[in-house]
Amino acid sequence: KNEVEQSPQNLTAQEGEFITINCSYSVGISALHWLQQHPGGGIVSLFMLSSGKKKHGRLIATINIQEKHSSLHITASHPRDSAVYICAVRSMSGSQGNLIFGKGTKLSVKP
Amino acid sequence: DADVTQTPRNRITKTGKRIMLECSQTKGHDRMYWYRQDPGLGLRLIYYSFDVKDINKGEISDGYSVSRQAQAKFSLSLESAIPNQTALYFCATSDARQGTGNTIYFGEGSWLTVV
């Protein structure tokens, strides 16, 4: 079983829809990252969370440490939001160097 | 200019050849990483370095070596490339200092094809 599971794997939405991507993890963590990977391949960090909620523009990330679960929400989705969204956790045990990555959620927003 | 620069961005090489991927960063970060990404799999750590004199193996270091030439430079070498090393490779950096949030910054990726 993967230590970081994302759902759904693929998501197609119509422009303007509210989108939720989920991330569950099975290890104790010190932080959780949400990353965005565009079709060209480059990866950008969207959020780093250790508790609560963060908002940046139309993106909102929440984390529930007790339930080991995080969600990334996109309000008023737009075709330019089409990308792969990756959840990654920094484990409290094991190598300090390692982030554990989910396999990503591929989002396609249709006009 | 990008904060984390990888070269080359694309490379096709033959089995058995030595290839080096280079990474440089302008963030002033002490921590640098090399990851590979394969279809259907999450990013996997190859090597990481917390400073110039510190090199650590990641989960998939076999067949790879690294060199931290300076705080800003971290290169990845495939001594004798094989086809299953065909992948997208990412360099990344982060800052361990308190209060920086430990955000991770990725390069644009290097597509490597071994034929």
PDB file of N, CA and C in Angstrom, chain A residues 5 14-15 31-32 37 50 52 55-56 64 79 104:
ATOM      1  N   GLU A   5      -1.771   8.393  -0.757  1.00  0.00           N
ATOM      2  CA  GLU A   5      -2.771   8.043  -1.765  1.00  0.00           C
ATOM      3  C   GLU A   5      -3.554   9.278  -2.161  1.00  0.00           C
ATOM      4  N   GLN A  14     -15.871  20.975 -15.962  1.00  0.00           N
ATOM      5  CA  GLN A  14     -16.254  22.077 -16.827  1.00  0.00           C
ATOM      6  C   GLN A  14     -15.772  23.389 -16.193  1.00  0.00           C
ATOM      7  N   GLU A  15     -15.416  24.309 -17.043  1.00  0.00           N
ATOM      8  CA  GLU A  15     -14.966  25.614 -16.559  1.00  0.00           C
ATOM      9  C   GLU A  15     -15.975  26.182 -15.568  1.00  0.00           C
ATOM     10  N   ALA A  31       5.055  17.936   7.653  1.00  0.00           N
ATOM     11  CA  ALA A  31       4.497  18.898   6.696  1.00  0.00           C
ATOM     12  C   ALA A  31       3.939  18.166   5.489  1.00  0.00           C
ATOM     13  N   LEU A  32       3.024  18.829   4.820  1.00  0.00           N
ATOM     14  CA  LEU A  32       2.439  18.289   3.585  1.00  0.00           C
ATOM     15  C   LEU A  32       2.530  19.367   2.519  1.00  0.00           C
ATOM     16  N   GLN A  37       2.046  20.276 -11.551  1.00  0.00           N
ATOM     17  CA  GLN A  37       2.923  19.960 -12.667  1.00  0.00           C
ATOM     18  C   GLN A  37       2.176  20.200 -13.970  1.00  0.00           C
ATOM     19  N   SER A  50       1.247  22.486   7.664  1.00  0.00           N
ATOM     20  CA  SER A  50       1.460  21.603   8.810  1.00  0.00           C
ATOM     21  C   SER A  50       0.202  21.535   9.662  1.00  0.00           C
ATOM     22  N   GLY A  52      -4.261  23.177   9.692  1.00  0.00           N
ATOM     23  CA  GLY A  52      -5.253  24.161   9.307  1.00  0.00           C
ATOM     24  C   GLY A  52      -5.496  24.297   7.818  1.00  0.00           C
ATOM     25  N   LYS A  55      -4.900  29.661   1.834  1.00  0.00           N
ATOM     26  CA  LYS A  55      -5.603  30.099   0.628  1.00  0.00           C
ATOM     27  C   LYS A  55      -4.676  30.972  -0.196  1.00  0.00           C
ATOM     28  N   HIS A  56      -4.723  30.726  -1.504  1.00  0.00           N
ATOM     29  CA  HIS A  56      -3.961  31.583  -2.418  1.00  0.00           C
ATOM     30  C   HIS A  56      -4.778  31.733  -3.683  1.00  0.00           C
ATOM     31  N   ASN A  64      -6.110  17.849   7.884  1.00  0.00           N
ATOM     32  CA  ASN A  64      -6.597  17.344   9.164  1.00  0.00           C
ATOM     33  C   ASN A  64      -5.572  16.333   9.651  1.00  0.00           C
ATOM     34  N   PRO A  79      -9.659  26.558 -17.623  1.00  0.00           N
ATOM     35  CA  PRO A  79      -8.794  25.637 -18.396  1.00  0.00           C
ATOM     36  C   PRO A  79      -7.311  25.749 -18.057  1.00  0.00           C
ATOM     37  N   GLY A 104      -0.214  11.562  -8.048  1.00  0.00           N
ATOM     38  CA  GLY A 104      -0.743  12.710  -8.758  1.00  0.00           C
ATOM     39  C   GLY A 104      -2.180  12.532  -9.206  1.00  0.00           C
TER      40      GLY A 104
END
